[in-house]
Tab-separated table of C-alpha atoms and ligand atoms in Angstrom:
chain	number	residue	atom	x	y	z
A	1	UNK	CA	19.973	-15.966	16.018
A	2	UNK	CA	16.208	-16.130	17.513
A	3	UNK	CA	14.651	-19.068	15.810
A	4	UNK	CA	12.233	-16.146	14.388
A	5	UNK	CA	14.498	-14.208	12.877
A	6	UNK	CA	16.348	-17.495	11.444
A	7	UNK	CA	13.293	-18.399	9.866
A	8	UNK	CA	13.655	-15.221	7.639
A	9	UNK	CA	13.331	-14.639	4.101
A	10	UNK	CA	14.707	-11.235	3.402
A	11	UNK	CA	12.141	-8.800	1.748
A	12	UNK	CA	12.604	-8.976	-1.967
A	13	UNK	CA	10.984	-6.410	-4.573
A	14	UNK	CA	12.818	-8.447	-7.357
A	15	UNK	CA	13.895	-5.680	-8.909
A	16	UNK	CA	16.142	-5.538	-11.854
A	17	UNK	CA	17.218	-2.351	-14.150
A	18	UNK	CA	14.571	-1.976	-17.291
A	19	UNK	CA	13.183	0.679	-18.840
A	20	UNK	CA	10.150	0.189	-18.024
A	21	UNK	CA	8.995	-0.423	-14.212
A	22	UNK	CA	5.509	-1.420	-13.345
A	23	UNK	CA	6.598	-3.591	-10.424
A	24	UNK	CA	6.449	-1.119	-7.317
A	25	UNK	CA	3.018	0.725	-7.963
A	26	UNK	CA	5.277	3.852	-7.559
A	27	UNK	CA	3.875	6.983	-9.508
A	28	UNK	CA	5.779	7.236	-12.761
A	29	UNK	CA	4.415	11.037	-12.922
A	30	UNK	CA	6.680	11.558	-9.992
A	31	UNK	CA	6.319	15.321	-8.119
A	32	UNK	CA	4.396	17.667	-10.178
A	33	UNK	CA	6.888	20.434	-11.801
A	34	UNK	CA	5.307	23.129	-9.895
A	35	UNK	CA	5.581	21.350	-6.439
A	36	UNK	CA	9.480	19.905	-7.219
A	37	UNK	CA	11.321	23.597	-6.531
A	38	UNK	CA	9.306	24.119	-3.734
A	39	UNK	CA	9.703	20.679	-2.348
A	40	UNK	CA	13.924	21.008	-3.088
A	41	UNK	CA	14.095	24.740	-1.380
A	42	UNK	CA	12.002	22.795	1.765
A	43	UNK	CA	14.933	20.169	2.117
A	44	UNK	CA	17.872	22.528	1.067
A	45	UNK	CA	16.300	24.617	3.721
A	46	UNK	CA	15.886	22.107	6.349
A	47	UNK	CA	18.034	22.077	9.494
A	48	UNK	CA	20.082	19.276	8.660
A	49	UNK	CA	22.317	19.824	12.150
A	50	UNK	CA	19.199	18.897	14.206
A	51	UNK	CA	17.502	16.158	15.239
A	52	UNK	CA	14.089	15.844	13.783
A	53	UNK	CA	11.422	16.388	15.664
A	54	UNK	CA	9.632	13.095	17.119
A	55	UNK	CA	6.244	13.641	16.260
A	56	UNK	CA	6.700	15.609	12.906
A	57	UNK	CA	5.478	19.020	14.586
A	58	UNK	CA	4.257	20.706	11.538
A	59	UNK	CA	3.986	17.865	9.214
A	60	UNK	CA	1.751	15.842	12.228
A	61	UNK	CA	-0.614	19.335	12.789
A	62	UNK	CA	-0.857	19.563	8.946
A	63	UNK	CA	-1.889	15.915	8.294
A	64	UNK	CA	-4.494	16.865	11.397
A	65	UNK	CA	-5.590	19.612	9.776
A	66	UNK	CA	-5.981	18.312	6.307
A	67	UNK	CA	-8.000	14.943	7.528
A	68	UNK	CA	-9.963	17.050	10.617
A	69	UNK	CA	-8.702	14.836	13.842
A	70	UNK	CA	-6.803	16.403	16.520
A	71	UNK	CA	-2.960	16.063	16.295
A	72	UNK	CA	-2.607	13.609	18.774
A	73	UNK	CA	-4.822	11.117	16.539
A	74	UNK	CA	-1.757	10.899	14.165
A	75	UNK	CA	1.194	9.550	14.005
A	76	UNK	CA	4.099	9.602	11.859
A	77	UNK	CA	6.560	6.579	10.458
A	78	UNK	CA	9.926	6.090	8.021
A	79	UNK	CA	7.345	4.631	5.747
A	80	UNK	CA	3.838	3.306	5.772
A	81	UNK	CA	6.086	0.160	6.458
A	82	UNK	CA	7.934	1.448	10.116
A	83	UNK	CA	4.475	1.520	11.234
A	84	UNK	CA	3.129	-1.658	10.345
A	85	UNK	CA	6.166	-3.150	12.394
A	86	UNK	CA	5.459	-0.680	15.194
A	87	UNK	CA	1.740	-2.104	15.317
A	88	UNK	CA	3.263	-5.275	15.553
A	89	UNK	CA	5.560	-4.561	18.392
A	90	UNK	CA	2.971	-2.362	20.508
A	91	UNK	CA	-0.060	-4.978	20.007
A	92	UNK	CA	1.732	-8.424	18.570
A	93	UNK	CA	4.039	-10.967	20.123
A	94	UNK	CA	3.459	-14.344	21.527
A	95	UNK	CA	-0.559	-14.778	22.350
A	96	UNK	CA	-1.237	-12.017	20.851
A	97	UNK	CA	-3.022	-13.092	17.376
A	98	UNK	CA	-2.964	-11.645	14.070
A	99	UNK	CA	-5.775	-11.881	11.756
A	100	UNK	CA	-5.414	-11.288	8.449
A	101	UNK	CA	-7.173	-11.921	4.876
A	102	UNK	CA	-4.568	-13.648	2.333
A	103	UNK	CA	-4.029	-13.110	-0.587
A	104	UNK	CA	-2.498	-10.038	0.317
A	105	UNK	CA	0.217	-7.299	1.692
A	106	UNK	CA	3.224	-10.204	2.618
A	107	UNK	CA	4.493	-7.341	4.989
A	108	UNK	CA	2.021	-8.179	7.371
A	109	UNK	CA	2.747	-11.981	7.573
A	110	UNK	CA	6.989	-10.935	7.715
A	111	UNK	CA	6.743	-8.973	10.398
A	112	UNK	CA	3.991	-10.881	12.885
A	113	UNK	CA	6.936	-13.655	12.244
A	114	UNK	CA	9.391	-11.696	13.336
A	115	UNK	CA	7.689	-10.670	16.825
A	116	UNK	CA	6.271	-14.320	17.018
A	117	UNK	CA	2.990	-13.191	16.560
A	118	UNK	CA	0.480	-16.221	15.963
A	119	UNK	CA	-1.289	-15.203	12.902
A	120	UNK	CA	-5.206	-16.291	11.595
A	121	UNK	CA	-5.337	-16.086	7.998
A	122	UNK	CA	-9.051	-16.058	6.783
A	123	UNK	CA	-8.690	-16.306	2.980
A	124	UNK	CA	-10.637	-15.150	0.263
A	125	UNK	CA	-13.455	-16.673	-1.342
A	126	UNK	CA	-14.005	-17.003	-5.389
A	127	UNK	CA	-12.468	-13.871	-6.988
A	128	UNK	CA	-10.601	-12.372	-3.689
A	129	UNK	CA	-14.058	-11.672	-1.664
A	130	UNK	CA	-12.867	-11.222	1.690
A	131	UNK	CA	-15.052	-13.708	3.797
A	132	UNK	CA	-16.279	-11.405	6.317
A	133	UNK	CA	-18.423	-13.546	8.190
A	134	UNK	CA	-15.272	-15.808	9.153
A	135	UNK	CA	-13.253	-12.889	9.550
A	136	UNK	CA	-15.768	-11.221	12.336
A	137	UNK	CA	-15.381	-15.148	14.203
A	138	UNK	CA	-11.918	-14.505	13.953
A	139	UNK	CA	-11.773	-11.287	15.494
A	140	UNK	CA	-12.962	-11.526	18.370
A	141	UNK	CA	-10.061	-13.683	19.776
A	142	UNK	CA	-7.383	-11.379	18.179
A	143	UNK	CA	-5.254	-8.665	19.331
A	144	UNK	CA	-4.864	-6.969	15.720
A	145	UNK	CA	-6.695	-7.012	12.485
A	146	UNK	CA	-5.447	-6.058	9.093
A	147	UNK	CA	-7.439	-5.812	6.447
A	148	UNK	CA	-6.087	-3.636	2.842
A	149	UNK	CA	-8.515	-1.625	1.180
A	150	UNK	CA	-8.035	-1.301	-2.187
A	151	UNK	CA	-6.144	-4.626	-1.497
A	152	UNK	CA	-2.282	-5.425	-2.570
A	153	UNK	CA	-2.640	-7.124	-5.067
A	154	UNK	CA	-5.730	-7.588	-5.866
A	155	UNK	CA	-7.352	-4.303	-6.313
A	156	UNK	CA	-10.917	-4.123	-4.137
A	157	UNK	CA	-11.810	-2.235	-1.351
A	158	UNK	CA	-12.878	-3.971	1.347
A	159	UNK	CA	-16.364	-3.475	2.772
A	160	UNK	CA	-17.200	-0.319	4.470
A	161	UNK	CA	-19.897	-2.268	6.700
A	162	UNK	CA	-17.505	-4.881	7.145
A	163	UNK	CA	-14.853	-2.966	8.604
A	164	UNK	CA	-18.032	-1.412	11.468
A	165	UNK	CA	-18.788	-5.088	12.143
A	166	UNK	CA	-14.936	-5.649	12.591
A	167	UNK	CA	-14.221	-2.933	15.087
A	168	UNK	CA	-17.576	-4.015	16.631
A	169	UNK	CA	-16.157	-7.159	17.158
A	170	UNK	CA	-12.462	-7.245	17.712
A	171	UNK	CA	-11.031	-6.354	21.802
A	172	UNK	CA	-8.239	-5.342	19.768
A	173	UNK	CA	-7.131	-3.176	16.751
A	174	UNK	CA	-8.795	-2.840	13.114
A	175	UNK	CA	-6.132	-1.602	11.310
A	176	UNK	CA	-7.386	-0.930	7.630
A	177	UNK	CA	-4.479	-0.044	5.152
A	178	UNK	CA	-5.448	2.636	2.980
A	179	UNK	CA	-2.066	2.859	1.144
A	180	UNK	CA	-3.673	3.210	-2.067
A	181	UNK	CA	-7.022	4.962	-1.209
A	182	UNK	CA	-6.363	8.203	-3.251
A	183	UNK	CA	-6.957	6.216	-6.341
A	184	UNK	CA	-9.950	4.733	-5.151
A	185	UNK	CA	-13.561	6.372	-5.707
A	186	UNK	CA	-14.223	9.078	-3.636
A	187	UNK	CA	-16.275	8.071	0.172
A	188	UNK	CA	-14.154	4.802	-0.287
A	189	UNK	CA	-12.190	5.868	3.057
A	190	UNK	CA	-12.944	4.546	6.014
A	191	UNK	CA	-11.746	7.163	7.968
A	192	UNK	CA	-14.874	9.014	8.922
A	193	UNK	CA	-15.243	6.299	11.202
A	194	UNK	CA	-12.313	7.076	13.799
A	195	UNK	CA	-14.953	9.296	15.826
A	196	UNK	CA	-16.993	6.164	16.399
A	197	UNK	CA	-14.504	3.640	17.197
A	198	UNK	CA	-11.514	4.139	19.492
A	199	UNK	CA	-9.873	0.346	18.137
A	200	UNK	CA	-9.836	1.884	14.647
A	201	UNK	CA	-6.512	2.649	13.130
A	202	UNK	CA	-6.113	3.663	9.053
A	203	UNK	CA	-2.662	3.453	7.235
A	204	UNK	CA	-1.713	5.989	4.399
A	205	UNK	CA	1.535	6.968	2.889
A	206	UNK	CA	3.264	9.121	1.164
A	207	UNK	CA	4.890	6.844	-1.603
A	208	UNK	CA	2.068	5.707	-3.746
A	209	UNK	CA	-0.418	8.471	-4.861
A	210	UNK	CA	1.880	11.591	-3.698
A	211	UNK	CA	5.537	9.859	-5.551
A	212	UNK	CA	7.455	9.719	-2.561
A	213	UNK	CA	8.179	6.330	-2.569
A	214	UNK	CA	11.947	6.866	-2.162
A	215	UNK	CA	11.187	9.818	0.666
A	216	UNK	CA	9.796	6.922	2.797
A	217	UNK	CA	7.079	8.561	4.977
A	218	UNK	CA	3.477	7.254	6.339
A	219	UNK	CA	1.213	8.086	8.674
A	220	UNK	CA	-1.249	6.479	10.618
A	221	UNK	CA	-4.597	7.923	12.037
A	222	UNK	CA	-6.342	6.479	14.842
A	223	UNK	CA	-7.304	7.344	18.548
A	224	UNK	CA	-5.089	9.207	21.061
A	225	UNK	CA	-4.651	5.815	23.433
A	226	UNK	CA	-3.102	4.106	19.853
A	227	UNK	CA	-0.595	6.588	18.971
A	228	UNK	CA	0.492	6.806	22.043
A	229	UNK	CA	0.843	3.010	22.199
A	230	UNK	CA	2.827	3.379	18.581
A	231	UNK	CA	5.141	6.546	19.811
A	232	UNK	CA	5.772	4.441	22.788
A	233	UNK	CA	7.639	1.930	20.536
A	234	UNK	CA	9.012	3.569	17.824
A	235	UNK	CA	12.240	4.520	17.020
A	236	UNK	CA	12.515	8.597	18.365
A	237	UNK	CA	13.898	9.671	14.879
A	238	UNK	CA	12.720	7.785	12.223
A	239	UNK	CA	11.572	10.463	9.885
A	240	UNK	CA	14.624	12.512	8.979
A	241	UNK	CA	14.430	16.385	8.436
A	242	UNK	CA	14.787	16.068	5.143
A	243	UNK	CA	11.461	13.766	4.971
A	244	UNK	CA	9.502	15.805	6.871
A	245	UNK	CA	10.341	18.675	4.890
A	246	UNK	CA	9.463	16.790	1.572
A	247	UNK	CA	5.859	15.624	2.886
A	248	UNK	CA	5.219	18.858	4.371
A	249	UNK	CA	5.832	19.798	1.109
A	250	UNK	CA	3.672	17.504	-0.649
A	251	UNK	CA	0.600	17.743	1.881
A	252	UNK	CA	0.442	21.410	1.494
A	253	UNK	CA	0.831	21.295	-2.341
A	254	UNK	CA	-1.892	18.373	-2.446
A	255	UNK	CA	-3.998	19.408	-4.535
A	256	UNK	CA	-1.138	19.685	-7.560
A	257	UNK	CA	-0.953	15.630	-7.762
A	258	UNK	CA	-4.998	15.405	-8.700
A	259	UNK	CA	-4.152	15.535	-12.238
A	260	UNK	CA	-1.646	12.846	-11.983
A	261	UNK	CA	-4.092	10.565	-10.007
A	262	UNK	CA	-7.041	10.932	-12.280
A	263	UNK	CA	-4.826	10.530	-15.241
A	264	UNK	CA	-3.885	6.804	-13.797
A	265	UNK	CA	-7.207	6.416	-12.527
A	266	UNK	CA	-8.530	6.711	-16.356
A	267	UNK	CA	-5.497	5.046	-18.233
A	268	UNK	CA	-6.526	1.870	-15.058
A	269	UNK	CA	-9.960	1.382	-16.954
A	270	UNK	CA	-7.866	2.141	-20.492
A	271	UNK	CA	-5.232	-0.319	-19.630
A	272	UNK	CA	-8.246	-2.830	-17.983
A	273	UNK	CA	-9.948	-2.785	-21.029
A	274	UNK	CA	-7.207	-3.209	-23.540
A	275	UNK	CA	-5.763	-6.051	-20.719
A	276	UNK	CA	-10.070	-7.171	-21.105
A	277	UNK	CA	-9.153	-7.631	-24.860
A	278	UNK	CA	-6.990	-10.415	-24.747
A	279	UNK	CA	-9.195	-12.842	-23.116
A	280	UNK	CA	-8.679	-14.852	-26.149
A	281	UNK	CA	-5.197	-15.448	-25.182
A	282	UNK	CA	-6.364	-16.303	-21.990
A	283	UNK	CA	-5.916	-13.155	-20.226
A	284	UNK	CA	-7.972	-12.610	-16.957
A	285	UNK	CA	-8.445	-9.020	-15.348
A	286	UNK	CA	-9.822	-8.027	-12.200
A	287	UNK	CA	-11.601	-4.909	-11.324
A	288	UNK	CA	-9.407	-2.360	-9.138
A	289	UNK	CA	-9.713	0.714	-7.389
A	290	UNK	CA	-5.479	1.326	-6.833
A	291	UNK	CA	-2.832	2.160	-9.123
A	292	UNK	CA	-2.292	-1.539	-10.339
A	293	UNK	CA	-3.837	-4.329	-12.263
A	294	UNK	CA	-4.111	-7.895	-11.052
A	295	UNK	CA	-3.850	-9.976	-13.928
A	296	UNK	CA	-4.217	-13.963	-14.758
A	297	UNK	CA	-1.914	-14.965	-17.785
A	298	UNK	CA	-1.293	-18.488	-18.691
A	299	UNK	CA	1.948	-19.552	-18.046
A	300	UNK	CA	2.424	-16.096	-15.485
A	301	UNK	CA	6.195	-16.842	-14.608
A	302	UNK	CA	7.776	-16.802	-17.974
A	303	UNK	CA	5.833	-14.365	-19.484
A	304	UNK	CA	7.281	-11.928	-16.608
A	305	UNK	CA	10.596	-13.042	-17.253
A	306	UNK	CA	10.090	-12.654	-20.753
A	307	UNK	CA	8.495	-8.789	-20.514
A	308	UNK	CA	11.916	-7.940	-18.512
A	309	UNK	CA	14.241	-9.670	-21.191
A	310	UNK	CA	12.713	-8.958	-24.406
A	311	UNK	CA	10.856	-5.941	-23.646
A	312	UNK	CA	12.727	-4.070	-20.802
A	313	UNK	CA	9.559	-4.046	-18.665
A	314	UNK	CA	9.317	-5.125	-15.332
A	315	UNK	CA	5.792	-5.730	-13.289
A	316	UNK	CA	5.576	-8.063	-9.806
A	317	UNK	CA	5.507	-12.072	-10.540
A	318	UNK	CA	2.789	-13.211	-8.064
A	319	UNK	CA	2.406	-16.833	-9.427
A	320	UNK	CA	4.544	-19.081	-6.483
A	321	UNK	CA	2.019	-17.168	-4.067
A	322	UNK	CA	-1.098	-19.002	-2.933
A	323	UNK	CA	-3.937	-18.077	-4.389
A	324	UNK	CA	-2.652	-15.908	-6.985
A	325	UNK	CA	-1.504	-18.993	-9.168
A	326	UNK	CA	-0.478	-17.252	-12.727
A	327	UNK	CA	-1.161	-14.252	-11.584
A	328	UNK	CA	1.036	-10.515	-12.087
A	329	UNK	CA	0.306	-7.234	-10.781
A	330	UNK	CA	0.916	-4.195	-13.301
A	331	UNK	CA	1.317	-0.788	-12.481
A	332	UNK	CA	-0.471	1.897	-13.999
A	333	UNK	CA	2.263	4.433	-15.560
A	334	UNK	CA	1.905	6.497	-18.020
A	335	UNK	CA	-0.145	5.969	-21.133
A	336	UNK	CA	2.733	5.371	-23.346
A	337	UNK	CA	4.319	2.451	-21.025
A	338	UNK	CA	0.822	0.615	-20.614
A	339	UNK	CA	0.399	0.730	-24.197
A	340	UNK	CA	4.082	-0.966	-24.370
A	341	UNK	CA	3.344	-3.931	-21.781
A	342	UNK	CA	0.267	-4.457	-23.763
A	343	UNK	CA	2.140	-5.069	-26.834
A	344	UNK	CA	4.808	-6.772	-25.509
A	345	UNK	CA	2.199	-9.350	-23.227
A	346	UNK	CA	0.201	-9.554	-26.914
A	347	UNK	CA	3.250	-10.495	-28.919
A	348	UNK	CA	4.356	-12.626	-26.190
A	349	UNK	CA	1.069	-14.497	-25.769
A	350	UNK	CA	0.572	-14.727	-29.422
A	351	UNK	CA	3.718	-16.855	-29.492
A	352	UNK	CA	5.285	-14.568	-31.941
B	1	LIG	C1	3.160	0.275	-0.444
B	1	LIG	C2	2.330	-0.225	0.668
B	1	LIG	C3	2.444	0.248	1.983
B	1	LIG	C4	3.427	1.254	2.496
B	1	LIG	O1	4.543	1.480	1.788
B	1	LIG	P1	5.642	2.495	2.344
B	1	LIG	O2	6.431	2.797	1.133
B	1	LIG	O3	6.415	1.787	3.397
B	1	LIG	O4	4.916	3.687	2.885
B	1	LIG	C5	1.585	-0.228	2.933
B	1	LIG	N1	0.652	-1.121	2.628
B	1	LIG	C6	0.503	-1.600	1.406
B	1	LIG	C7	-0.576	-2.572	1.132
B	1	LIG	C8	1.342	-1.195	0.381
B	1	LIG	O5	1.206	-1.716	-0.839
């Protein structure tokens, strides 16, 4: 094996059957009844005999359309994730640095390894502030910046100014990772900037806010000179008919998953507050603008193994990571499951 590849940890969502799952920040609403037949007839329709097409023709002119860039500013992937690697292979590798903000998306730091891309990490400050000042320094030596806004897993956008100062900055790529921006308040985006800078790239997908998690499509907007860099790399057929089909779909039916996202973005500040509550128990929440609470509970690690035993519900254990010491990340669901991994974390904490 390389020595890179050797020095691999697999990925690992740590998932496990329950009834509940909070772990993924998936969208327990999944597709809307009124877009699900429509989305079905699209793949039973689909020309499952042919090779997709590259580029997502109609999905790609669509996603133009909908965000107002020309088609050749966007750029399909199997996955928000296929991208991230292709960034890695068009603009990482050996002397070629990452810089990136920890804690944060572990994707990042998996596959810079497996490229042997160097990588900066400029960590947060007191409550996950990114430290832009140190992260500008750091840019301006790098080939590629990543920076999450809202931030996996800990909730905050990142600053709108800071990302200007970034591409300002950086000889290389700002890519800003706006997996989870359709929960976020609206003018959070930082796309409106792509006119301005041509080393600007922004990351969404299809699996958070629009429940196509197990669809596995993403797209990435940026300047014509950067997708062509990524379409130069990627694999010619990544995004199967069948996706395509399902996030045409989706994008054309958009506006049908609003009342889905504004239900989690209310039962966020429910399930913050009621989370808010148990500060006696030692409970800690921070503020976020995605579909998922970062939480500090004492004793993090077998309180998440108790949820998933006792209770059947499963968040993300973040307490081995740096940083994020006690700490889980809970999806928003539905009411009725956030009111159950309250009770269960209450009954839990209160020893009972
Ligand atoms: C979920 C996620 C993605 C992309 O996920 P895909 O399912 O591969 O589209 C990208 N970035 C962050 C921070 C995420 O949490």
């Amino acid at each position: 094996m390389r020595p890179s590849a050797a020095a691999l940890e697999p990925y690992d969502p740590a998932f496990s059957p329950v009834e509940v799952i909070l772990s993924a920040n998936e969208n327990n609403y999944g597709i809307p009844p009124e877009v699900a037949p429509v989305l079905a007839k699209a793949v039973t329709e689909a020309a499952w005999n042919r090779y997709p097409v590259p580029l997502g023709g109609e999905l790609r002119n669509q996603l133009a359309a909908w965000h107002g860039v020309a088609p050749e500013q966007v750029i399909v992937g199997n996955g928000g994730d296929e991208l991230l690697f292709n960034f890695f292979l068009a603009f990482g590798g050996a002397g070629h640095a990452l810089v990136s903000c920890p804690p944060t998306f572990s994707v990042y730091g998996l596959y810079a390894s497996m490229v042997e891309t160097p990588v900066v990490e400029v960590p947060r400050e007191k409550d996950f502030a990114p430290n832009v000042d140190a992260l500008i320094e750091a840019a301006r030596t790098a080939t590629l910046v990543v920076v999450t806004s809202p931030n996996n897993p800990t909730g905050d956008l990142f600053p709108r100014e800071g990302v200007r100062r970034l591409c300002e900055a950086c000889p290389g790529i700002v890519l800003v990772d706006e997996a989870y921006i359709e929960f976020a308040d609206p003018g959070s985006t930082v796309e409106d900037m792509l006119g301005e800078y041509q080393n600007l790239a922004v990351l969404h997908t299809f699996s958070k806010a629009f429940a196509l998690a197990g669809a596995r499509v993403g797209y990435v907007l940026a300047s014509p000179a950067v997708v062509a860099a990524l379409a130069a790399v990627r694999q010619p057929y990544s995004v199967s008919v069948l996706d395509q089909a399902a996030a045409l779909a989706a994008v054309t039916h958009r506006d049908a998953f609003q009342p889905a996202i504004q239900a989690i973005r209310q039962d966020r500040s429910r399930l913050s507050n009621m989370l808010g509550g148990l500060a006696p128990l030692g409970v800690r929440v921070w503020p976020s603008q995605a579909n998922f609470l970062c939480v500090r509970v004492p004793h993090a690690h077998e309180v998440w193994c108790r949820l998933r035993d006792e209770h059947s519900i499963l968040v993300r254990d973040f307490s081995s990571t740096p940083g994020l010491e006690d700490c889980l990340r809970i999806t928003v669901g539905k009411p009725e499951e956030n009111d159950l991994v309250v009770a269960a974390l209450t009954s839990i904490l209160k020893g009972e």
